[in-house]
Amino acid sequence: MPAQCVASHKMSTTSQKHRDFVAEPMGDKPVTALSGIGEVLGKKLEEQGFDKAFAVLGQYLLLRKDGELFTEWLKDTSGANSRNAASCSQCLREWCDSFL
Amino acid sequence: MPEYLEDPSVLTKDKLKSELLANNVALPTGDQRKDVYVQLYLKNLTVQNKKIPSTDAFSSDEELPVPVVSNKSRSGRKATRKTDKPRPEDLDVTKLTSEGLKDELLKYGVNVGPIVATTRKLYERRLQKLLDHGPPETVTLPMVITQVDSNHNGNSNSDRYSDKEEEVTTVPEPEPVTVPVVERPVRSRGKTPVTTRTRSSQHNRVEKIAAGEQTPSRVDEKDVLKEMFPYETNTPTGINATCRRPIRGAAGRPLKSGDLWTDETLLRSTSNSSYSESRTATVHRVTTLPPSTRLVTSVTPPAGKAVAPPRGLPFWLKLLLLSVVAGFIFFVYQTMETNAMAPFGGSSDSTQTSDS
């Protein structure tokens, strides 16, 4: 289809990163593959020992998939802000819905 | 050490006299009453009785009463403290064992996972929050909301939401907002479960908020919303509607110079009489863009609007292009079919025309 359609029109509230992550099993993806986790946050998480996305998933599952607790934990561990933490939480939740 | 009698009156007068003499105590002249000797005895000898140990360990006297007193006071405190309260608010969450912590949280209806190193602090904090909000355990904090944005997976969580809705009776006002966007709707009072289902979109959330939220939660919510949507205007209902960009050239609306985009596409589509141009689809469109812009700019002042409209093509235009492409493909197919003898001839004609 024409290139014009590509424009900047956003279809949904999730980002491309989110969609990419939720579309397939995470395997060995790094923690920066998570939606809301960029380089800075990723580095902080790695310092805490969460170097892979599945490690963060592990923490999410430990908290029994409670989004609120998870966002709290993420903020504490990586210094993420509310938006990024919520984004990551939602990303993991949807991933779990599909693959867990 | 010599132990003197505490009660010398048990002794006879003579005995007392002899005792006193033995200890070099001056006796009063003459025969006194026994009491006198008793007093003498007490004064001189019994005092000595006490004195001796005190001189040896002088501090012990002082120490003895002190710890006794403090013990008493401590025990007094203990006696008054009621440890029988089912949930004392001065419960130190950090001193609880994992089991204890879990039990306490379960009393509040929290969905508690394993208390391990990484989760402990969180659960302690959660319990502390619950305790701070008062022992009435009817207050269930919005532990809710694992859903932040649109729920792509249908209403699988909606039941959970409605359950939580019913449980909320009082609203913990000073509660710090951790996941602000998420917590808001649950905290409001008198919400029907129906509204929770519409939470899937943020707009709906805004509407619900407007539908009679409490002021404090509304204020919090507004702050959070402002954080997320810094460019949205403040409306009384909280509903923000963005105008759809009017479709230029449709419904009798005249095309203006500002609609450069549509002008370009129209020009191109009008020149597309043989469907040839559309054949090359995207690639050629891009390449033909500069020439068209040059052509169009001579006609109208571009004002830097040579790019596609921010919202993308109008829908009708998309349909037009689609039909053009479909028609062209059909045409090519038809040509190829009829010209079975010279398949390349038929298709090459169309390609040649498209190249020009």
Tab-separated table of C-alpha atoms in Angstrom, chain B:
chain	number	residue	atom	x	y	z
B	1	MET	CA	31.429	-11.042	110.464
B	2	PRO	CA	29.705	-10.751	113.782
B	3	GLU	CA	25.998	-10.873	113.481
B	4	TYR	CA	24.163	-8.841	116.006
B	5	LEU	CA	20.594	-9.437	116.920
B	6	GLU	CA	18.050	-7.345	115.175
B	7	ASP	CA	15.792	-7.617	118.159
B	8	PRO	CA	17.853	-7.421	121.290
B	9	SER	CA	14.772	-7.502	123.500
B	10	VAL	CA	14.875	-11.258	123.321
B	11	LEU	CA	17.896	-11.119	125.495
B	12	THR	CA	17.730	-10.580	129.223
B	13	LYS	CA	18.916	-7.379	130.747
B	14	ASP	CA	22.010	-8.970	131.988
B	15	LYS	CA	22.764	-10.440	128.664
B	16	LEU	CA	22.327	-7.109	127.020
B	17	LYS	CA	24.655	-5.505	129.499
B	18	SER	CA	27.271	-8.101	128.935
B	19	GLU	CA	26.951	-7.798	125.173
B	20	LEU	CA	27.315	-4.106	125.343
B	21	LEU	CA	30.300	-4.361	127.548
B	22	ALA	CA	31.847	-6.945	125.314
B	23	ASN	CA	31.687	-4.471	122.511
B	24	ASN	CA	33.012	-1.607	124.516
B	25	VAL	CA	29.782	0.247	124.630
B	26	ALA	CA	29.511	2.685	127.435
B	27	LEU	CA	26.857	1.658	129.862
B	28	PRO	CA	24.875	4.227	131.717
B	29	THR	CA	25.627	4.351	135.394
B	30	GLY	CA	23.230	2.602	137.647
B	31	ASP	CA	20.648	0.044	136.833
B	32	GLN	CA	18.597	1.169	133.968
B	33	ARG	CA	15.482	-0.234	132.542
B	34	LYS	CA	15.865	-2.989	130.016
B	35	ASP	CA	14.635	-0.774	127.298
B	36	VAL	CA	17.573	1.487	127.731
B	37	TYR	CA	19.958	-1.357	127.188
B	38	VAL	CA	17.947	-2.555	124.229
B	39	GLN	CA	18.193	0.808	122.637
B	40	LEU	CA	21.873	0.940	123.338
B	41	TYR	CA	22.280	-2.432	121.844
B	42	LEU	CA	20.385	-1.475	118.776
B	43	LYS	CA	22.146	1.781	118.365
B	44	ASN	CA	25.591	0.483	118.721
B	45	LEU	CA	25.542	-3.086	117.676
B	46	THR	CA	22.825	-3.605	115.204
B	47	VAL	CA	23.986	-0.582	113.380
B	48	GLN	CA	27.339	-2.177	113.165
B	49	ASN	CA	25.638	-5.200	111.823
B	50	LYS	CA	24.446	-3.336	108.861
B	51	LYS	CA	27.446	-1.145	108.515
B	52	ILE	CA	29.922	-3.843	107.855
B	53	PRO	CA	28.487	-5.227	104.691
B	54	SER	CA	27.697	-1.784	103.431
B	55	THR	CA	31.246	-0.611	103.749
B	56	ASP	CA	32.464	-3.582	101.807
B	57	ALA	CA	30.117	-3.169	98.921
B	58	PHE	CA	28.890	0.308	99.151
B	59	SER	CA	27.434	0.495	95.723
B	60	SER	CA	25.357	-2.583	96.060
B	61	ASP	CA	22.966	-0.820	98.333
B	62	GLU	CA	22.331	1.756	95.776
B	63	GLU	CA	22.133	-0.676	92.990
B	64	LEU	CA	19.775	-2.979	94.660
B	65	PRO	CA	16.906	-0.599	95.013
B	66	VAL	CA	17.372	0.772	91.579
B	67	PRO	CA	16.997	-2.374	89.581
B	68	VAL	CA	14.175	-3.371	91.779
B	69	VAL	CA	12.407	-0.193	91.028
B	70	SER	CA	12.979	-0.385	87.365
B	71	ASN	CA	11.950	-3.961	87.297
B	72	LYS	CA	8.795	-3.063	89.036
B	73	SER	CA	8.143	-0.290	86.652
B	74	ARG	CA	8.833	-2.504	83.725
B	75	SER	CA	6.670	-5.177	85.022
B	76	GLY	CA	4.060	-2.597	85.701
B	77	ARG	CA	4.162	-1.538	82.119
B	78	LYS	CA	3.983	-5.050	80.958
B	79	ALA	CA	1.053	-5.660	83.139
B	80	THR	CA	-0.841	-2.788	81.640
B	81	ARG	CA	0.042	-3.559	78.046
B	82	LYS	CA	-2.584	-5.518	76.306
B	83	THR	CA	-1.080	-8.041	74.019
B	84	ASP	CA	-4.329	-9.703	73.489
B	85	LYS	CA	-5.443	-7.280	70.816
B	86	PRO	CA	-5.997	-9.111	67.599
B	87	ARG	CA	-4.172	-6.561	65.529
B	88	PRO	CA	-2.193	-4.036	67.515
B	89	GLU	CA	-1.249	-1.084	65.406
B	90	ASP	CA	2.205	-0.857	66.857
B	91	LEU	CA	3.007	-4.169	65.261
B	92	ASP	CA	6.449	-3.973	63.822
B	93	VAL	CA	6.215	-5.367	60.370
B	94	THR	CA	9.921	-5.813	60.035
B	95	LYS	CA	10.039	-8.077	63.050
B	96	LEU	CA	7.470	-10.437	61.683
B	97	THR	CA	8.464	-13.747	60.333
B	98	SER	CA	7.597	-14.596	56.782
B	99	GLU	CA	4.707	-16.658	57.992
B	100	GLY	CA	3.490	-13.913	60.263
B	101	LEU	CA	3.735	-11.345	57.551
B	102	LYS	CA	1.860	-13.542	55.185
B	103	ASP	CA	-0.871	-14.177	57.710
B	104	GLU	CA	-1.299	-10.525	58.451
B	105	LEU	CA	-1.576	-9.701	54.818
B	106	LEU	CA	-4.033	-12.494	54.253
B	107	LYS	CA	-6.233	-10.993	56.917
B	108	TYR	CA	-6.433	-7.939	54.743
B	109	GLY	CA	-7.248	-10.053	51.776
B	110	VAL	CA	-4.033	-9.378	49.940
B	111	ASN	CA	-3.016	-11.866	47.347
B	112	VAL	CA	0.293	-12.749	48.924
B	113	GLY	CA	3.033	-14.552	47.131
B	114	PRO	CA	6.091	-16.177	48.656
B	115	ILE	CA	7.945	-13.947	51.040
B	116	VAL	CA	11.465	-14.080	49.773
B	117	ALA	CA	14.312	-11.649	49.840
B	118	THR	CA	13.090	-9.571	46.956
B	119	THR	CA	9.446	-9.585	47.903
B	120	ARG	CA	9.731	-9.097	51.614
B	121	LYS	CA	10.228	-5.389	51.619
B	122	LEU	CA	7.264	-4.878	49.364
B	123	TYR	CA	4.948	-6.917	51.490
B	124	GLU	CA	6.176	-5.225	54.650
B	125	ARG	CA	5.429	-1.896	53.106
B	126	ARG	CA	2.031	-3.069	51.998
B	127	LEU	CA	1.181	-4.290	55.463
B	128	GLN	CA	2.402	-1.087	57.004
B	129	LYS	CA	0.157	0.853	54.702
B	130	LEU	CA	-2.757	-1.292	55.661
B	131	LEU	CA	-2.060	-0.857	59.319
B	132	ASP	CA	-1.730	2.873	58.950
B	133	HIS	CA	-5.076	3.086	57.339
B	134	GLY	CA	-6.620	1.707	60.417
B	135	PRO	CA	-7.334	-1.712	61.723
B	136	PRO	CA	-10.726	-1.768	60.074
B	137	GLU	CA	-9.859	-4.443	57.614
B	138	THR	CA	-12.787	-3.582	55.486
B	139	VAL	CA	-10.465	-1.232	53.725
B	140	THR	CA	-8.990	-3.184	50.889
B	141	LEU	CA	-6.445	-1.206	49.075
B	142	PRO	CA	-6.617	-1.237	45.361
B	143	MET	CA	-4.156	-3.981	44.918
B	144	VAL	CA	-5.992	-4.281	41.895
B	145	ILE	CA	-5.362	-3.295	38.764
B	146	THR	CA	-2.862	-5.161	36.955
B	147	GLN	CA	-4.346	-3.561	33.927
B	148	VAL	CA	-3.028	-0.226	33.041
B	149	ASP	CA	-4.058	0.418	29.508
B	150	SER	CA	-6.374	-1.200	27.115
B	151	ASN	CA	-7.134	-4.750	27.915
B	152	HIS	CA	-6.408	-6.610	24.795
B	153	ASN	CA	-7.440	-9.882	26.234
B	154	GLY	CA	-11.073	-9.222	26.681
B	155	ASN	CA	-12.795	-9.142	29.981
B	156	SER	CA	-10.727	-11.728	31.716
B	157	ASN	CA	-9.818	-9.238	34.413
B	158	SER	CA	-13.113	-7.519	34.656
B	159	ASP	CA	-14.463	-9.979	37.140
B	160	ARG	CA	-11.579	-9.292	39.376
B	161	TYR	CA	-12.244	-5.637	39.120
B	162	SER	CA	-15.845	-5.947	40.002
B	163	ASP	CA	-15.000	-8.030	43.009
B	164	LYS	CA	-12.606	-5.486	44.251
B	165	GLU	CA	-15.101	-2.767	43.637
B	166	GLU	CA	-17.554	-4.333	45.977
B	167	GLU	CA	-15.036	-4.744	48.694
B	168	VAL	CA	-14.058	-1.145	48.865
B	169	THR	CA	-16.008	0.593	51.552
B	170	THR	CA	-13.772	3.365	52.756
B	171	VAL	CA	-11.310	5.259	50.753
B	172	PRO	CA	-7.793	5.580	52.071
B	173	GLU	CA	-7.114	9.187	51.325
B	174	PRO	CA	-3.477	9.659	52.293
B	175	GLU	CA	-2.439	6.590	50.423
B	176	PRO	CA	0.537	7.287	48.268
B	177	VAL	CA	-0.133	6.833	44.659
B	178	THR	CA	2.074	4.187	43.244
B	179	VAL	CA	0.310	3.289	40.106
B	180	PRO	CA	-1.811	6.325	39.836
B	181	VAL	CA	-3.635	5.732	36.669
B	182	VAL	CA	-4.525	2.284	37.627
B	183	GLU	CA	-5.799	2.842	41.120
B	184	ARG	CA	-8.098	5.661	40.429
B	185	PRO	CA	-11.354	4.068	39.385
B	186	VAL	CA	-11.287	1.462	42.079
B	187	ARG	CA	-10.983	3.965	44.816
B	188	SER	CA	-14.121	5.782	43.957
B	189	ARG	CA	-17.206	5.001	45.868
B	190	GLY	CA	-20.436	3.745	44.571
B	191	LYS	CA	-19.089	2.501	41.327
B	192	THR	CA	-21.017	-0.111	39.587
B	193	PRO	CA	-19.179	-3.087	38.214
B	194	VAL	CA	-20.400	-2.175	34.800
B	195	THR	CA	-18.244	0.847	34.634
B	196	THR	CA	-15.169	-1.170	35.326
B	197	ARG	CA	-15.534	-2.939	32.069
B	198	THR	CA	-15.262	0.239	30.164
B	199	ARG	CA	-11.965	0.916	31.729
B	200	SER	CA	-10.325	-0.558	28.764
B	201	SER	CA	-9.687	2.780	27.222
B	202	GLN	CA	-8.339	5.830	28.823
B	203	HIS	CA	-11.180	7.903	27.529
B	204	ASN	CA	-13.598	5.710	29.292
B	205	ARG	CA	-11.593	6.079	32.387
B	206	VAL	CA	-11.809	9.782	32.117
B	207	GLU	CA	-15.535	9.556	31.657
B	208	LYS	CA	-15.934	7.402	34.675
B	209	ILE	CA	-13.964	9.824	36.657
B	210	ALA	CA	-16.275	12.516	35.559
B	211	ALA	CA	-19.237	10.399	36.439
B	212	GLY	CA	-19.040	11.341	40.073
B	213	GLU	CA	-15.685	10.668	41.569
B	214	GLN	CA	-14.631	11.933	44.873
B	215	THR	CA	-12.816	15.184	44.760
B	216	PRO	CA	-9.501	14.030	46.220
B	217	SER	CA	-9.242	11.057	43.943
B	218	ARG	CA	-10.289	13.244	41.103
B	219	VAL	CA	-7.533	15.661	41.917
B	220	ASP	CA	-5.026	12.851	42.066
B	221	GLU	CA	-6.390	11.463	38.902
B	222	LYS	CA	-6.183	14.759	37.143
B	223	ASP	CA	-2.567	15.058	38.127
B	224	VAL	CA	-1.824	11.664	36.747
B	225	LEU	CA	-3.789	12.295	33.637
B	226	LYS	CA	-1.996	15.535	33.175
B	227	GLU	CA	1.194	13.642	33.437
B	228	MET	CA	0.129	11.300	30.754
B	229	PHE	CA	-1.646	13.790	28.557
B	230	PRO	CA	0.097	17.076	28.993
B	231	TYR	CA	-1.479	18.612	25.959
B	232	GLU	CA	-5.091	17.903	26.687
B	233	THR	CA	-7.293	20.758	27.710
B	234	ASN	CA	-9.156	20.829	30.967
B	235	THR	CA	-12.846	20.299	30.500
B	236	PRO	CA	-15.548	20.154	33.155
B	237	THR	CA	-16.622	16.700	32.177
B	238	GLY	CA	-13.103	15.512	31.674
B	239	ILE	CA	-13.966	14.359	28.224
B	240	ASN	CA	-11.630	15.529	25.577
B	241	ALA	CA	-12.601	15.188	22.009
B	242	THR	CA	-10.235	15.943	19.242
B	243	CYS	CA	-11.764	17.132	16.079
B	244	ARG	CA	-11.333	14.890	13.153
B	245	ARG	CA	-9.513	16.503	10.376
B	246	PRO	CA	-12.086	17.479	7.769
B	247	ILE	CA	-11.802	15.579	4.600
B	248	ARG	CA	-10.834	17.968	1.910
B	249	GLY	CA	-12.671	17.601	-1.304
B	250	ALA	CA	-15.441	15.604	0.279
B	251	ALA	CA	-18.991	16.626	1.093
B	252	GLY	CA	-18.753	19.700	-1.007
B	253	ARG	CA	-15.834	21.166	0.877
B	254	PRO	CA	-13.688	23.140	-1.530
B	255	LEU	CA	-10.047	22.309	-1.803
B	256	LYS	CA	-7.737	24.967	-0.492
B	257	SER	CA	-4.100	25.709	-1.004
B	258	GLY	CA	-3.403	24.221	2.362
B	259	ASP	CA	-4.506	20.876	1.094
B	260	LEU	CA	-1.386	20.433	-0.847
B	261	TRP	CA	-1.343	16.788	-0.127
B	262	THR	CA	-4.693	16.088	-1.614
B	263	ASP	CA	-3.867	18.317	-4.544
B	264	GLU	CA	-0.845	16.234	-5.296
B	265	THR	CA	-2.659	12.970	-5.044
B	266	LEU	CA	-5.519	14.252	-7.129
B	267	LEU	CA	-3.151	15.428	-9.771
B	268	ARG	CA	-1.443	12.127	-9.775
B	269	SER	CA	-4.595	10.121	-9.807
B	270	THR	CA	-6.084	12.192	-12.566
B	271	SER	CA	-3.033	11.610	-14.671
B	272	ASN	CA	-3.455	7.966	-13.968
B	273	SER	CA	-5.934	7.357	-16.732
B	274	SER	CA	-4.299	4.209	-17.880
B	275	TYR	CA	-3.773	2.877	-14.351
B	276	SER	CA	-0.180	2.632	-15.337
B	277	GLU	CA	1.248	4.819	-12.663
B	278	SER	CA	-0.351	2.985	-9.825
B	279	ARG	CA	1.228	-0.221	-10.998
B	280	THR	CA	4.537	0.755	-9.606
B	281	ALA	CA	2.807	1.505	-6.350
B	282	THR	CA	4.883	2.844	-3.540
B	283	VAL	CA	8.242	3.167	-5.172
B	284	HIS	CA	7.065	5.303	-7.993
B	285	ARG	CA	4.881	7.367	-5.853
B	286	VAL	CA	7.826	8.352	-3.834
B	287	THR	CA	9.925	9.073	-6.859
B	288	THR	CA	7.227	11.021	-8.568
B	289	LEU	CA	6.693	13.072	-5.514
B	290	PRO	CA	9.411	15.603	-6.199
B	291	PRO	CA	8.270	16.316	-9.735
B	292	SER	CA	4.700	16.659	-8.609
B	293	THR	CA	5.674	18.943	-5.809
B	294	ARG	CA	7.590	21.083	-8.210
B	295	LEU	CA	4.618	21.142	-10.461
B	296	VAL	CA	2.242	21.979	-7.700
B	297	THR	CA	4.434	24.492	-5.982
B	298	SER	CA	4.383	26.614	-9.077
B	299	VAL	CA	0.657	26.710	-8.792
B	300	THR	CA	0.210	27.253	-5.078
B	301	PRO	CA	2.463	28.424	-2.276
B	302	PRO	CA	3.407	25.320	-0.416
B	303	ALA	CA	4.196	26.916	2.918
B	304	GLY	CA	6.187	23.888	3.741
B	305	LYS	CA	3.267	21.596	3.614
B	306	ALA	CA	4.654	19.365	0.929
B	307	VAL	CA	4.491	16.342	3.132
B	308	ALA	CA	1.602	14.114	3.861
B	309	PRO	CA	-1.017	15.428	6.256
B	310	PRO	CA	-0.164	14.547	9.803
B	311	ARG	CA	-3.142	12.284	10.128
B	312	GLY	CA	-2.493	10.299	6.969
B	313	LEU	CA	-4.625	10.104	3.903
B	314	PRO	CA	-8.313	10.678	4.136
B	315	PHE	CA	-10.188	7.481	4.055
B	316	TRP	CA	-11.975	8.137	0.816
B	317	LEU	CA	-8.686	8.781	-0.893
B	318	LYS	CA	-7.335	5.516	0.361
B	319	LEU	CA	-10.315	3.761	-1.070
B	320	LEU	CA	-9.815	5.513	-4.362
B	321	LEU	CA	-6.228	4.447	-4.568
B	322	LEU	CA	-7.142	0.951	-3.629
B	323	SER	CA	-9.716	0.772	-6.368
B	324	VAL	CA	-7.228	2.211	-8.809
B	325	VAL	CA	-4.659	-0.400	-7.962
B	326	ALA	CA	-7.215	-3.168	-8.029
B	327	GLY	CA	-8.506	-1.991	-11.338
B	328	PHE	CA	-5.048	-1.852	-12.778
B	329	ILE	CA	-4.192	-5.321	-11.646
B	330	PHE	CA	-7.424	-6.603	-13.111
B	331	PHE	CA	-6.671	-4.808	-16.330
B	332	VAL	CA	-3.233	-6.349	-16.535
B	333	TYR	CA	-4.615	-9.770	-15.817
B	334	GLN	CA	-7.235	-9.355	-18.447
B	335	THR	CA	-4.731	-8.178	-20.952
B	336	MET	CA	-2.493	-11.074	-20.300
B	337	GLU	CA	-5.306	-13.535	-20.535
B	338	THR	CA	-6.635	-12.334	-23.880
B	339	ASN	CA	-3.203	-11.991	-25.349
B	340	ALA	CA	-2.190	-15.548	-24.764
B	341	MET	CA	-0.104	-15.484	-27.915
B	342	ALA	CA	1.897	-12.489	-26.955
B	343	PRO	CA	1.793	-12.337	-23.182
B	344	PHE	CA	4.809	-10.137	-22.942
B	345	GLY	CA	3.444	-7.833	-25.519
B	346	GLY	CA	0.384	-7.118	-23.518
B	347	SER	CA	2.110	-6.710	-20.247
B	348	SER	CA	5.055	-4.855	-21.708
B	349	ASP	CA	2.754	-2.231	-23.116
B	350	SER	CA	1.395	-1.493	-19.728
B	351	THR	CA	4.821	-1.432	-18.156
B	352	GLN	CA	6.079	0.889	-20.802
B	353	THR	CA	3.281	3.275	-20.239
B	354	SER	CA	3.891	3.116	-16.525
B	355	ASP	CA	7.524	3.986	-16.966
B	356	SER	CA	6.825	7.116	-18.893
